[in-house]
Amino acid sequence: MIHAEDVFRVFQEHRGDAIVIPTGTSGRRWGEFSNNENRDLNLGGAMGQTTSAALGLALGLPDEKVVLFDSEGALLMNMGILATIAGKKPENFCHILLDNECYATTGGQPVPNAQEINYAGVAKESGYSSAYSFDDLEEFATNVEEIMQATGPVFVAIKVVPQIENEPIGMRVRPPTRSRAETIRDLQSELGISAD
Amino acid sequence: MVTQQAAVLSPEAMVEEFQKNGVTHVVTIPDSETNYLYELMKEQPWLDVVPASREGETFAIALGLLVAGQTPVVLIQNTGMMESGDSIRGMVLDAGFPLVMVVGYRGWNRHGVITDSAARYTEPFLNAFRINYYLVEQDADSTRISTAFEEARATKRPVAILVGDEYHGFNR
């Protein structure tokens, strides 16, 4: 397993101008590594539907690279989205799954069939252009540039160390982050999209 | 005495309303009676049809398109709308974008006796989410679609079009 922070550190060097959508417990650390905040986007959440929103963004901005950091708990709630994405074939879409095998935010209970499911296999057979699996940082570092240059939709499954939270929700300390509305406003301003 | 629906809503009228209102994408799951509308939409060079696997996806895909500056509509059945409750909450209502959702009103009729629970709970569902809606049954009603677009833009909220009699006119 790889620490999500190491994934982000390696990825950042190859990001280019990509729009990045971090989600899930692991995704909370992305802000520490991003060097282009105006292209970091919070699309909110609704039982796994951030993946769908990321697809909509990629379809609406075909000239922009869109990278989603997804989580396996969210993807399991909405696995049909893999077929939806593959059906529309967004060439600019890179779907990176940070798989910690558990619901980290509720105490670390395992997701169904946590250790045996092959997410990259499911994505590839759903029709993604290419799919990768990594549980070694060096292998990911060796392949990340190829991944970023590949024609999408590309799927990347990475086993990451869970960052389990057990404190009551009200006692958890979160670093200050921009709201969804603020990230949308900043991205639209960056891309010259009218907010009206 | 039973009153039957005399006229129908043609797919051409619906697509014309979409074009008039600058729609760029239709995010949809067709049902058995929308096939003709689907084919007509696919023929329009200005319109991109986005087929989804589950209705909850449609509202989130629409959000992404809205952020990208596009003008999507969601086209689903009332059963799928009810399945989409949390997506409507998190991806539409909380996000504050205008969105017209065209919803097939399965089970609705003019007879006054609703036997299909899909129809029985449709309007209470929309009322629970405080989403305004307009009933469209025939071509003469189609200007209500533009009314819905205007209202959605003015309020930055979703507005529903309930298509009565299950797109009967499309099934030809």
mmCIF file of C-alpha atoms in Angstrom:
data_model
loop_
_atom_site.group_PDB
_atom_site.id
_atom_site.type_symbol
_atom_site.label_atom_id
_atom_site.label_comp_id
_atom_site.label_asym_id
_atom_site.label_seq_id
_atom_site.Cartn_x
_atom_site.Cartn_y
_atom_site.Cartn_z
ATOM 1 C CA MET A 1 0.000 0.000 0.000
ATOM 2 C CA ILE A 2 1.030 3.571 -0.687
ATOM 3 C CA HIS A 3 0.440 6.694 1.379
ATOM 4 C CA ALA A 4 -1.957 9.027 -0.422
ATOM 5 C CA GLU A 5 0.393 11.914 0.285
ATOM 6 C CA ASP A 6 3.104 10.167 -1.748
ATOM 7 C CA VAL A 7 0.670 9.620 -4.622
ATOM 8 C CA PHE A 8 -0.131 13.330 -4.600
ATOM 9 C CA ARG A 9 3.522 14.352 -4.388
ATOM 10 C CA VAL A 10 4.393 12.247 -7.428
ATOM 11 C CA PHE A 11 1.259 13.182 -9.363
ATOM 12 C CA GLN A 12 1.728 16.902 -8.840
ATOM 13 C CA GLU A 13 4.944 16.860 -10.855
ATOM 14 C CA HIS A 14 3.002 15.558 -13.871
ATOM 15 C CA ARG A 15 -0.216 17.483 -13.406
ATOM 16 C CA GLY A 16 0.370 20.204 -15.965
ATOM 17 C CA ASP A 17 -2.760 22.330 -16.299
ATOM 18 C CA ALA A 18 -5.164 19.542 -15.403
ATOM 19 C CA ILE A 19 -8.279 20.323 -13.404
ATOM 20 C CA VAL A 20 -8.122 18.154 -10.283
ATOM 21 C CA ILE A 21 -11.132 16.977 -8.275
ATOM 22 C CA PRO A 22 -10.083 15.391 -4.957
ATOM 23 C CA THR A 23 -12.677 13.374 -3.010
ATOM 24 C CA GLY A 24 -12.915 11.073 -0.017
ATOM 25 C CA THR A 25 -10.853 10.804 3.119
ATOM 26 C CA SER A 26 -7.610 10.377 1.182
ATOM 27 C CA GLY A 27 -8.374 13.331 -1.038
ATOM 28 C CA ARG A 28 -8.353 15.731 1.886
ATOM 29 C CA ARG A 29 -4.558 15.878 1.738
ATOM 30 C CA TRP A 30 -4.413 17.055 -1.895
ATOM 31 C CA GLY A 31 -4.485 20.713 -0.940
ATOM 32 C CA GLU A 32 -1.072 20.373 0.712
ATOM 33 C CA PHE A 33 0.507 19.413 -2.599
ATOM 34 C CA SER A 34 -1.431 21.332 -5.229
ATOM 35 C CA ASN A 35 0.372 24.227 -6.869
ATOM 36 C CA ASN A 36 -2.582 25.435 -8.918
ATOM 37 C CA GLU A 37 -5.460 26.050 -6.532
ATOM 38 C CA ASN A 38 -7.628 27.758 -9.144
ATOM 39 C CA ARG A 39 -7.807 24.446 -11.001
ATOM 40 C CA ASP A 40 -8.678 22.390 -7.922
ATOM 41 C CA LEU A 41 -12.404 21.746 -7.810
ATOM 42 C CA ASN A 42 -14.750 20.657 -5.039
ATOM 43 C CA LEU A 43 -17.893 19.257 -6.647
ATOM 44 C CA GLY A 44 -19.519 18.216 -3.369
ATOM 45 C CA GLY A 45 -20.851 14.755 -2.751
ATOM 46 C CA ALA A 46 -23.999 12.684 -2.880
ATOM 47 C CA MET A 47 -23.521 8.971 -2.230
ATOM 48 C CA GLY A 48 -20.886 8.406 -4.887
ATOM 49 C CA GLN A 49 -22.157 10.887 -7.430
ATOM 50 C CA THR A 50 -19.056 13.088 -7.521
ATOM 51 C CA THR A 51 -17.768 10.668 -10.168
ATOM 52 C CA SER A 52 -20.776 11.526 -12.305
ATOM 53 C CA ALA A 53 -20.227 15.254 -11.803
ATOM 54 C CA ALA A 54 -16.611 14.851 -12.880
ATOM 55 C CA LEU A 55 -17.809 13.158 -16.055
ATOM 56 C CA GLY A 56 -20.124 16.077 -16.750
ATOM 57 C CA LEU A 57 -17.237 18.493 -16.313
ATOM 58 C CA ALA A 58 -15.035 16.500 -18.676
ATOM 59 C CA LEU A 59 -17.787 16.414 -21.302
ATOM 60 C CA GLY A 60 -18.408 20.128 -20.920
ATOM 61 C CA LEU A 61 -14.712 21.055 -21.166
ATOM 62 C CA PRO A 62 -13.330 18.734 -23.848
ATOM 63 C CA ASP A 63 -10.165 20.800 -24.262
ATOM 64 C CA GLU A 64 -9.215 20.565 -20.578
ATOM 65 C CA LYS A 65 -7.672 17.564 -18.847
ATOM 66 C CA VAL A 66 -9.875 16.483 -15.936
ATOM 67 C CA VAL A 67 -8.460 14.256 -13.191
ATOM 68 C CA LEU A 68 -10.697 12.764 -10.509
ATOM 69 C CA PHE A 69 -9.298 11.272 -7.311
ATOM 70 C CA ASP A 70 -12.113 8.884 -6.413
ATOM 71 C CA SER A 71 -12.548 6.481 -3.504
ATOM 72 C CA GLU A 72 -13.657 2.864 -3.645
ATOM 73 C CA GLY A 73 -16.484 3.321 -1.127
ATOM 74 C CA ALA A 74 -17.999 5.986 -3.351
ATOM 75 C CA LEU A 75 -17.465 4.014 -6.543
ATOM 76 C CA LEU A 76 -19.162 0.954 -5.084
ATOM 77 C CA MET A 77 -22.265 3.042 -4.461
ATOM 78 C CA ASN A 78 -22.502 3.908 -8.122
ATOM 79 C CA MET A 79 -20.591 1.326 -10.126
ATOM 80 C CA GLY A 80 -22.783 1.843 -13.195
ATOM 81 C CA ILE A 81 -20.994 5.132 -13.773
ATOM 82 C CA LEU A 82 -18.093 3.154 -15.217
ATOM 83 C CA ALA A 83 -20.310 2.116 -18.124
ATOM 84 C CA THR A 84 -21.686 5.637 -18.449
ATOM 85 C CA ILE A 85 -18.165 7.074 -18.656
ATOM 86 C CA ALA A 86 -16.949 4.413 -21.050
ATOM 87 C CA GLY A 87 -20.000 4.983 -23.245
ATOM 88 C CA LYS A 88 -19.223 8.669 -23.721
ATOM 89 C CA LYS A 89 -15.471 8.074 -24.101
ATOM 90 C CA PRO A 90 -14.191 11.405 -22.766
ATOM 91 C CA GLU A 91 -10.626 11.473 -24.069
ATOM 92 C CA ASN A 92 -9.686 14.136 -21.507
ATOM 93 C CA PHE A 93 -10.752 12.174 -18.427
ATOM 94 C CA CYS A 94 -8.386 10.446 -15.996
ATOM 95 C CA HIS A 95 -10.082 8.515 -13.179
ATOM 96 C CA ILE A 96 -7.744 7.709 -10.289
ATOM 97 C CA LEU A 97 -9.159 5.487 -7.542
ATOM 98 C CA LEU A 98 -7.524 5.713 -4.118
ATOM 99 C CA ASP A 99 -8.520 2.349 -2.668
ATOM 100 C CA ASN A 100 -8.035 2.101 1.091
ATOM 101 C CA GLU A 101 -10.336 -0.944 1.299
ATOM 102 C CA CYS A 102 -12.510 0.618 4.009
ATOM 103 C CA TYR A 103 -14.880 3.352 5.073
ATOM 104 C CA ALA A 104 -12.146 5.371 6.762
ATOM 105 C CA THR A 105 -14.386 8.198 7.840
ATOM 106 C CA THR A 106 -16.702 5.931 9.837
ATOM 107 C CA GLY A 107 -13.988 4.064 11.691
ATOM 108 C CA GLY A 108 -12.441 1.773 9.096
ATOM 109 C CA GLN A 109 -15.072 -0.879 8.459
ATOM 110 C CA PRO A 110 -14.179 -2.838 5.293
ATOM 111 C CA VAL A 111 -16.058 -2.166 2.072
ATOM 112 C CA PRO A 112 -17.709 -5.235 0.495
ATOM 113 C CA ASN A 113 -15.199 -7.721 -0.879
ATOM 114 C CA ALA A 114 -12.479 -5.200 -0.060
ATOM 115 C CA GLN A 115 -9.405 -7.271 -0.838
ATOM 116 C CA GLU A 116 -10.580 -9.319 -3.801
ATOM 117 C CA ILE A 117 -12.328 -6.933 -6.164
ATOM 118 C CA ASN A 118 -10.320 -5.788 -9.185
ATOM 119 C CA TYR A 119 -11.495 -2.250 -9.890
ATOM 120 C CA ALA A 120 -9.122 -1.740 -12.822
ATOM 121 C CA GLY A 121 -10.451 -4.960 -14.329
ATOM 122 C CA VAL A 122 -14.034 -3.799 -13.944
ATOM 123 C CA ALA A 123 -13.194 -0.441 -15.531
ATOM 124 C CA LYS A 124 -11.321 -2.005 -18.417
ATOM 125 C CA GLU A 125 -14.126 -4.473 -19.137
ATOM 126 C CA SER A 126 -16.643 -1.631 -18.883
ATOM 127 C CA GLY A 127 -14.906 -0.036 -21.843
ATOM 128 C CA TYR A 128 -12.264 2.380 -20.500
ATOM 129 C CA SER A 129 -9.468 2.977 -22.997
ATOM 130 C CA SER A 130 -6.871 1.740 -20.530
ATOM 131 C CA ALA A 131 -6.623 0.723 -16.888
ATOM 132 C CA TYR A 132 -3.762 0.391 -14.409
ATOM 133 C CA SER A 133 -3.333 -1.013 -10.893
ATOM 134 C CA PHE A 134 -0.580 -0.025 -8.470
ATOM 135 C CA ASP A 135 0.395 -0.950 -4.938
ATOM 136 C CA ASP A 136 3.965 0.261 -5.275
ATOM 137 C CA LEU A 137 4.899 3.943 -5.411
ATOM 138 C CA GLU A 138 7.844 3.452 -7.708
ATOM 139 C CA GLU A 139 5.704 1.680 -10.277
ATOM 140 C CA PHE A 140 3.181 4.485 -10.166
ATOM 141 C CA ALA A 141 5.956 7.086 -10.544
ATOM 142 C CA THR A 142 7.315 5.233 -13.555
ATOM 143 C CA ASN A 143 3.937 5.175 -15.293
ATOM 144 C CA VAL A 144 2.275 8.439 -14.281
ATOM 145 C CA GLU A 145 3.484 10.483 -17.248
ATOM 146 C CA GLU A 146 2.239 7.825 -19.662
ATOM 147 C CA ILE A 147 -1.077 7.839 -17.832
ATOM 148 C CA MET A 148 -1.400 11.598 -18.119
ATOM 149 C CA GLN A 149 -0.613 11.496 -21.833
ATOM 150 C CA ALA A 150 -2.918 8.582 -22.625
ATOM 151 C CA THR A 151 -6.200 9.018 -24.453
ATOM 152 C CA GLY A 152 -9.049 8.699 -21.976
ATOM 153 C CA PRO A 153 -10.990 7.559 -20.321
ATOM 154 C CA VAL A 154 -8.115 6.161 -18.275
ATOM 155 C CA PHE A 155 -8.625 4.321 -14.990
ATOM 156 C CA VAL A 156 -5.951 3.990 -12.310
ATOM 157 C CA ALA A 157 -6.498 1.952 -9.134
ATOM 158 C CA ILE A 158 -4.004 2.593 -6.334
ATOM 159 C CA LYS A 159 -3.956 0.785 -2.994
ATOM 160 C CA VAL A 160 -3.472 3.413 -0.296
ATOM 161 C CA VAL A 161 -3.033 3.331 3.457
ATOM 162 C CA PRO A 162 -6.318 4.224 5.177
ATOM 163 C CA GLN A 163 -6.446 7.352 7.284
ATOM 164 C CA ILE A 164 -9.065 6.139 9.715
ATOM 165 C CA GLU A 165 -11.088 8.606 11.714
ATOM 166 C CA ASN A 166 -12.711 7.541 14.965
ATOM 167 C CA GLU A 167 -13.332 10.851 16.681
ATOM 168 C CA PRO A 168 -16.913 12.061 16.919
ATOM 169 C CA ILE A 169 -17.717 14.205 13.903
ATOM 170 C CA GLY A 170 -17.959 17.374 15.957
ATOM 171 C CA MET A 171 -14.466 16.893 17.424
ATOM 172 C CA ARG A 172 -12.655 16.366 14.141
ATOM 173 C CA VAL A 173 -10.276 19.105 13.128
ATOM 174 C CA ARG A 174 -10.356 19.969 9.453
ATOM 175 C CA PRO A 175 -7.903 22.301 7.746
ATOM 176 C CA PRO A 176 -9.593 25.352 6.281
ATOM 177 C CA THR A 177 -10.674 24.731 2.716
ATOM 178 C CA ARG A 178 -12.522 26.668 0.098
ATOM 179 C CA SER A 179 -16.218 25.901 -0.240
ATOM 180 C CA ARG A 180 -17.663 24.233 -3.318
ATOM 181 C CA ALA A 181 -19.068 27.552 -4.487
ATOM 182 C CA GLU A 182 -15.666 29.220 -4.095
ATOM 183 C CA THR A 183 -13.815 26.552 -6.060
ATOM 184 C CA ILE A 184 -16.426 26.679 -8.832
ATOM 185 C CA ARG A 185 -16.203 30.461 -8.973
ATOM 186 C CA ASP A 186 -12.406 30.392 -9.106
ATOM 187 C CA LEU A 187 -12.316 27.723 -11.822
ATOM 188 C CA GLN A 188 -14.906 29.510 -13.936
ATOM 189 C CA SER A 189 -12.942 32.732 -13.580
ATOM 190 C CA GLU A 190 -9.732 30.920 -14.553
ATOM 191 C CA LEU A 191 -11.398 29.475 -17.675
ATOM 192 C CA GLY A 192 -13.400 32.561 -18.585
ATOM 193 C CA ILE A 193 -16.760 30.881 -18.059
ATOM 194 C CA SER A 194 -19.651 33.222 -17.348
ATOM 195 C CA ALA A 195 -21.337 32.483 -14.034
ATOM 196 C CA ASP A 196 -24.714 33.734 -15.346
ATOM 197 C CA MET B 1 -67.702 10.619 -17.128
ATOM 198 C CA VAL B 2 -64.164 9.802 -18.107
ATOM 199 C CA THR B 3 -62.248 12.540 -19.919
ATOM 200 C CA GLN B 4 -59.548 11.291 -22.204
ATOM 201 C CA GLN B 5 -56.508 13.197 -23.329
ATOM 202 C CA ALA B 6 -57.413 14.363 -26.826
ATOM 203 C CA ALA B 7 -54.089 15.739 -28.025
ATOM 204 C CA VAL B 8 -50.514 14.692 -27.500
ATOM 205 C CA LEU B 9 -47.115 16.224 -26.977
ATOM 206 C CA SER B 10 -44.976 15.683 -30.029
ATOM 207 C CA PRO B 11 -41.244 15.085 -29.725
ATOM 208 C CA GLU B 12 -40.699 17.899 -32.220
ATOM 209 C CA ALA B 13 -42.316 20.368 -29.820
ATOM 210 C CA MET B 14 -40.080 19.231 -26.969
ATOM 211 C CA VAL B 15 -36.894 19.411 -29.039
ATOM 212 C CA GLU B 16 -37.894 22.834 -30.376
ATOM 213 C CA GLU B 17 -38.233 24.086 -26.804
ATOM 214 C CA PHE B 18 -34.808 22.686 -25.976
ATOM 215 C CA GLN B 19 -33.245 24.510 -28.919
ATOM 216 C CA LYS B 20 -35.072 27.733 -28.146
ATOM 217 C CA ASN B 21 -33.650 27.666 -24.628
ATOM 218 C CA GLY B 22 -30.064 26.951 -25.629
ATOM 219 C CA VAL B 23 -29.895 23.393 -24.364
ATOM 220 C CA THR B 24 -26.555 21.757 -25.150
ATOM 221 C CA HIS B 25 -26.885 18.338 -23.480
ATOM 222 C CA VAL B 26 -29.729 15.985 -22.553
ATOM 223 C CA VAL B 27 -28.718 13.654 -19.739
ATOM 224 C CA THR B 28 -31.146 10.799 -19.826
ATOM 225 C CA ILE B 29 -32.319 7.309 -19.208
ATOM 226 C CA PRO B 30 -34.985 6.544 -21.782
ATOM 227 C CA ASP B 31 -37.975 4.456 -20.897
ATOM 228 C CA SER B 32 -40.027 2.262 -23.166
ATOM 229 C CA GLU B 33 -42.101 5.143 -24.487
ATOM 230 C CA THR B 34 -39.394 7.703 -25.214
ATOM 231 C CA ASN B 35 -37.595 5.927 -28.016
ATOM 232 C CA TYR B 36 -38.847 8.269 -30.691
ATOM 233 C CA LEU B 37 -37.759 11.315 -28.729
ATOM 234 C CA TYR B 38 -34.375 9.719 -28.211
ATOM 235 C CA GLU B 39 -33.885 9.193 -31.938
ATOM 236 C CA LEU B 40 -34.967 12.742 -32.734
ATOM 237 C CA MET B 41 -32.573 14.150 -30.135
ATOM 238 C CA LYS B 42 -29.696 12.101 -31.544
ATOM 239 C CA GLU B 43 -30.345 13.629 -34.969
ATOM 240 C CA GLN B 44 -29.808 17.190 -33.726
ATOM 241 C CA PRO B 45 -26.271 18.423 -34.440
ATOM 242 C CA TRP B 46 -26.508 21.060 -31.709
ATOM 243 C CA LEU B 47 -27.490 18.566 -29.013
ATOM 244 C CA ASP B 48 -25.357 15.984 -27.188
ATOM 245 C CA VAL B 49 -27.275 13.090 -25.644
ATOM 246 C CA VAL B 50 -25.631 11.665 -22.524
ATOM 247 C CA PRO B 51 -27.046 8.232 -21.619
ATOM 248 C CA ALA B 52 -26.721 7.390 -17.921
ATOM 249 C CA SER B 53 -26.848 4.060 -16.118
ATOM 250 C CA ARG B 54 -28.926 5.218 -13.140
ATOM 251 C CA GLU B 55 -31.026 8.328 -12.669
ATOM 252 C CA GLY B 56 -29.003 9.620 -9.719
ATOM 253 C CA GLU B 57 -26.111 10.063 -12.127
ATOM 254 C CA THR B 58 -28.083 12.398 -14.345
ATOM 255 C CA PHE B 59 -28.280 15.257 -11.848
ATOM 256 C CA ALA B 60 -24.568 15.027 -11.009
ATOM 257 C CA ILE B 61 -23.533 14.883 -14.660
ATOM 258 C CA ALA B 62 -25.724 17.937 -15.195
ATOM 259 C CA LEU B 63 -23.895 19.749 -12.382
ATOM 260 C CA GLY B 64 -20.542 19.103 -14.025
ATOM 261 C CA LEU B 65 -21.890 20.395 -17.318
ATOM 262 C CA LEU B 66 -23.292 23.496 -15.625
ATOM 263 C CA VAL B 67 -19.929 24.244 -13.988
ATOM 264 C CA ALA B 68 -18.403 23.936 -17.471
ATOM 265 C CA GLY B 69 -20.791 26.614 -18.745
ATOM 266 C CA GLN B 70 -23.108 24.257 -20.654
ATOM 267 C CA THR B 71 -26.904 24.089 -20.522
ATOM 268 C CA PRO B 72 -28.059 20.546 -19.765
ATOM 269 C CA VAL B 73 -31.508 19.185 -19.095
ATOM 270 C CA VAL B 74 -32.276 15.958 -17.291
ATOM 271 C CA LEU B 75 -34.807 13.647 -18.970
ATOM 272 C CA ILE B 76 -35.958 10.750 -16.816
ATOM 273 C CA GLN B 77 -39.058 9.008 -15.482
ATOM 274 C CA ASN B 78 -40.724 9.797 -12.149
ATOM 275 C CA THR B 79 -39.561 6.474 -10.709
ATOM 276 C CA GLY B 80 -35.961 7.406 -11.432
ATOM 277 C CA MET B 81 -36.487 10.878 -10.008
ATOM 278 C CA MET B 82 -37.480 9.331 -6.702
ATOM 279 C CA GLU B 83 -34.400 7.125 -6.804
ATOM 280 C CA SER B 84 -32.331 10.301 -7.229
ATOM 281 C CA GLY B 85 -33.317 12.026 -4.000
ATOM 282 C CA ASP B 86 -29.858 12.514 -2.515
ATOM 283 C CA SER B 87 -28.378 13.493 -5.854
ATOM 284 C CA ILE B 88 -31.050 16.159 -6.267
ATOM 285 C CA ARG B 89 -30.222 17.410 -2.777
ATOM 286 C CA GLY B 90 -26.450 17.374 -2.999
ATOM 287 C CA MET B 91 -25.837 18.035 -6.668
ATOM 288 C CA VAL B 92 -28.638 20.401 -7.621
ATOM 289 C CA LEU B 93 -30.368 22.112 -4.701
ATOM 290 C CA ASP B 94 -27.202 22.692 -2.664
ATOM 291 C CA ALA B 95 -25.150 23.725 -5.695
ATOM 292 C CA GLY B 96 -27.381 26.619 -6.715
ATOM 293 C CA PHE B 97 -27.519 26.179 -10.483
ATOM 294 C CA PRO B 98 -30.580 26.420 -12.745
ATOM 295 C CA LEU B 99 -31.715 23.057 -14.077
ATOM 296 C CA VAL B 100 -34.817 21.954 -15.929
ATOM 297 C CA MET B 101 -35.716 18.340 -15.274
ATOM 298 C CA VAL B 102 -38.173 16.735 -17.680
ATOM 299 C CA VAL B 103 -39.939 13.909 -15.904
ATOM 300 C CA GLY B 104 -42.190 11.302 -17.429
ATOM 301 C CA TYR B 105 -45.269 11.149 -15.242
ATOM 302 C CA ARG B 106 -45.751 7.380 -15.182
ATOM 303 C CA GLY B 107 -49.169 6.399 -13.948
ATOM 304 C CA TRP B 108 -50.704 9.843 -14.241
ATOM 305 C CA ASN B 109 -54.097 10.073 -15.865
ATOM 306 C CA ARG B 110 -57.100 12.294 -16.068
ATOM 307 C CA HIS B 111 -59.471 9.764 -14.632
ATOM 308 C CA GLY B 112 -58.975 10.912 -11.116
ATOM 309 C CA VAL B 113 -58.127 7.466 -9.848
ATOM 310 C CA ILE B 114 -54.418 6.854 -9.628
ATOM 311 C CA THR B 115 -53.547 3.192 -9.270
ATOM 312 C CA ASP B 116 -49.802 3.487 -9.866
ATOM 313 C CA SER B 117 -47.858 4.520 -6.766
ATOM 314 C CA ALA B 118 -45.218 6.070 -9.025
ATOM 315 C CA ALA B 119 -47.774 8.724 -9.910
ATOM 316 C CA ARG B 120 -49.218 8.952 -6.415
ATOM 317 C CA TYR B 121 -45.904 10.028 -4.896
ATOM 318 C CA THR B 122 -44.530 12.173 -7.732
ATOM 319 C CA GLU B 123 -45.955 15.547 -6.727
ATOM 320 C CA PRO B 124 -45.513 14.955 -2.970
ATOM 321 C CA PHE B 125 -41.858 14.140 -3.715
ATOM 322 C CA LEU B 126 -41.351 17.383 -5.629
ATOM 323 C CA ASN B 127 -43.175 19.324 -2.931
ATOM 324 C CA ALA B 128 -40.941 17.773 -0.245
ATOM 325 C CA PHE B 129 -37.896 19.037 -2.126
ATOM 326 C CA ARG B 130 -39.638 22.368 -2.747
ATOM 327 C CA ILE B 131 -39.194 21.994 -6.491
ATOM 328 C CA ASN B 132 -41.778 23.807 -8.580
ATOM 329 C CA TYR B 133 -43.282 21.956 -11.521
ATOM 330 C CA TYR B 134 -45.421 22.377 -14.605
ATOM 331 C CA LEU B 135 -47.633 19.759 -16.205
ATOM 332 C CA VAL B 136 -47.284 19.381 -19.969
ATOM 333 C CA GLU B 137 -49.673 17.095 -21.817
ATOM 334 C CA GLN B 138 -49.802 18.325 -25.398
ATOM 335 C CA ASP B 139 -48.163 20.658 -27.882
ATOM 336 C CA ALA B 140 -50.339 23.543 -26.771
ATOM 337 C CA ASP B 141 -48.740 23.266 -23.325
ATOM 338 C CA SER B 142 -45.184 23.349 -24.594
ATOM 339 C CA THR B 143 -44.662 27.037 -23.836
ATOM 340 C CA ARG B 144 -44.644 25.967 -20.191
ATOM 341 C CA ILE B 145 -41.257 24.436 -20.938
ATOM 342 C CA SER B 146 -39.871 27.887 -21.686
ATOM 343 C CA THR B 147 -41.562 29.138 -18.547
ATOM 344 C CA ALA B 148 -39.684 26.485 -16.589
ATOM 345 C CA PHE B 149 -36.368 27.531 -18.131
ATOM 346 C CA GLU B 150 -37.023 31.176 -17.287
ATOM 347 C CA GLU B 151 -37.932 30.283 -13.718
ATOM 348 C CA ALA B 152 -34.886 28.057 -13.287
ATOM 349 C CA ARG B 153 -32.570 30.798 -14.534
ATOM 350 C CA ALA B 154 -34.202 33.442 -12.343
ATOM 351 C CA THR B 155 -34.115 31.347 -9.180
ATOM 352 C CA LYS B 156 -30.971 29.256 -9.844
ATOM 353 C CA ARG B 157 -32.990 26.257 -8.776
ATOM 354 C CA PRO B 158 -34.342 23.129 -10.454
ATOM 355 C CA VAL B 159 -37.765 23.306 -12.050
ATOM 356 C CA ALA B 160 -39.587 20.189 -13.206
ATOM 357 C CA ILE B 161 -41.663 19.554 -16.303
ATOM 358 C CA LEU B 162 -44.059 16.685 -15.685
ATOM 359 C CA VAL B 163 -44.986 15.088 -18.977
ATOM 360 C CA GLY B 164 -48.489 13.732 -18.581
ATOM 361 C CA ASP B 165 -49.622 10.483 -20.141
ATOM 362 C CA GLU B 166 -46.144 9.114 -20.393
ATOM 363 C CA TYR B 167 -44.992 10.724 -23.638
ATOM 364 C CA HIS B 168 -47.851 9.018 -25.405
ATOM 365 C CA GLY B 169 -47.253 11.101 -28.499
ATOM 366 C CA PHE B 170 -43.733 9.816 -28.826
ATOM 367 C CA ASN B 171 -44.883 6.254 -29.083
ATOM 368 C CA ARG B 172 -45.872 6.198 -32.689
#
